[in-house]
Amino acid sequence: MGTAEIEIERHDRVTHGDYVAQLPDVNGTAKLSWTMREGVRHAEHTFVPPAARGRNIAAKLVEALVSDARSHGFKIAPDCSYVERYFDRHEELADLRA
């Protein structure tokens, strides 16, 4: 399974939520969890099953979060170390960083 086929589901519960990718080829789920505090979406945890790592799945989850931030006008606090590294590598996202 290539990353092109990965579909990201958004589970938005107003104050918290997840970006989820079902990974049928590894019988698992990748997830980026967030909480909203004072208008900022805090990216708290990113998980990709070990068998699916190295395929840019975590990046796809962050890209969905970034897309939503651009569409809905919120900032992102990259509390998760993966999301922080992603922001550090993509200087064009500085305006979204809380």
XYZ file of C-alpha atoms in Angstrom:
98
model
C 0.000 0.000 0.000
C 1.457 3.368 -0.999
C 0.808 6.570 0.879
C -1.258 7.902 -2.043
C -4.132 5.597 -1.079
C -4.166 6.664 2.555
C -7.388 8.373 3.524
C -7.404 10.541 6.628
C -10.528 10.571 8.777
C -11.175 13.566 11.009
C -12.720 12.896 14.408
C -13.537 16.343 15.789
C -15.056 16.511 19.257
C -14.798 20.343 19.533
C -12.270 20.427 22.404
C -10.223 17.446 21.201
C -9.971 15.030 18.341
C -7.900 12.827 16.097
C -6.710 12.476 12.545
C -6.873 8.761 11.776
C -5.559 6.633 8.918
C -6.766 3.037 8.665
C -3.925 0.769 7.512
C -5.493 -2.497 6.339
C -2.194 -3.900 5.061
C -0.791 -3.875 8.611
C -4.144 -4.343 10.361
C -3.643 -1.147 12.294
C -4.392 2.525 12.678
C -2.175 5.599 12.592
C -3.330 8.591 14.603
C -2.516 12.195 15.447
C -4.340 13.360 18.589
C -5.016 16.989 19.501
C -6.715 19.139 22.111
C -7.995 22.710 21.656
C -6.951 25.232 24.286
C -7.541 28.995 23.952
C -8.108 28.741 20.195
C -4.920 26.747 19.593
C -4.965 23.132 18.449
C -2.261 21.314 20.437
C -0.867 18.364 18.485
C -0.166 16.058 21.402
C 0.634 12.607 20.069
C 1.357 10.944 16.739
C 1.435 7.174 16.404
C 2.107 4.933 13.414
C 2.249 1.142 13.911
C 5.852 -0.135 13.670
C 5.070 -2.217 10.554
C 3.925 0.927 8.704
C 6.705 3.331 9.683
C 8.949 4.951 7.084
C 6.111 5.484 4.583
C 5.309 9.158 5.339
C 2.041 8.249 7.037
C 2.724 10.529 10.012
C 3.489 13.346 7.560
C 0.103 12.786 5.879
C -1.592 13.158 9.280
C 0.247 16.432 9.945
C -0.602 17.664 6.430
C -4.306 17.110 7.173
C -3.957 19.120 10.400
C -2.130 21.908 8.538
C -4.780 21.944 5.807
C -7.512 22.330 8.419
C -5.553 25.104 10.164
C -5.370 27.020 6.874
C -9.081 26.422 6.129
C -10.437 27.134 9.607
C -7.972 29.770 10.838
C -6.489 28.159 13.940
C -2.878 27.933 15.113
C -1.038 24.713 15.923
C 1.094 24.077 18.996
C 3.431 21.228 18.014
C 3.611 19.610 21.449
C 4.338 16.197 19.904
C 8.023 15.727 19.005
C 7.186 14.466 15.493
C 4.966 17.468 14.735
C 7.627 19.796 16.151
C 10.270 18.292 13.831
C 7.833 18.570 10.898
C 7.337 22.285 11.607
C 11.103 22.770 12.005
C 11.640 21.230 8.525
C 8.879 23.302 6.877
C 9.626 26.988 7.450
C 6.616 27.937 5.296
C 4.400 26.828 8.208
C 5.810 29.377 10.669
C 2.627 31.468 10.426
C 0.578 28.537 11.752
C 2.803 27.796 14.717
C 1.429 28.938 18.062
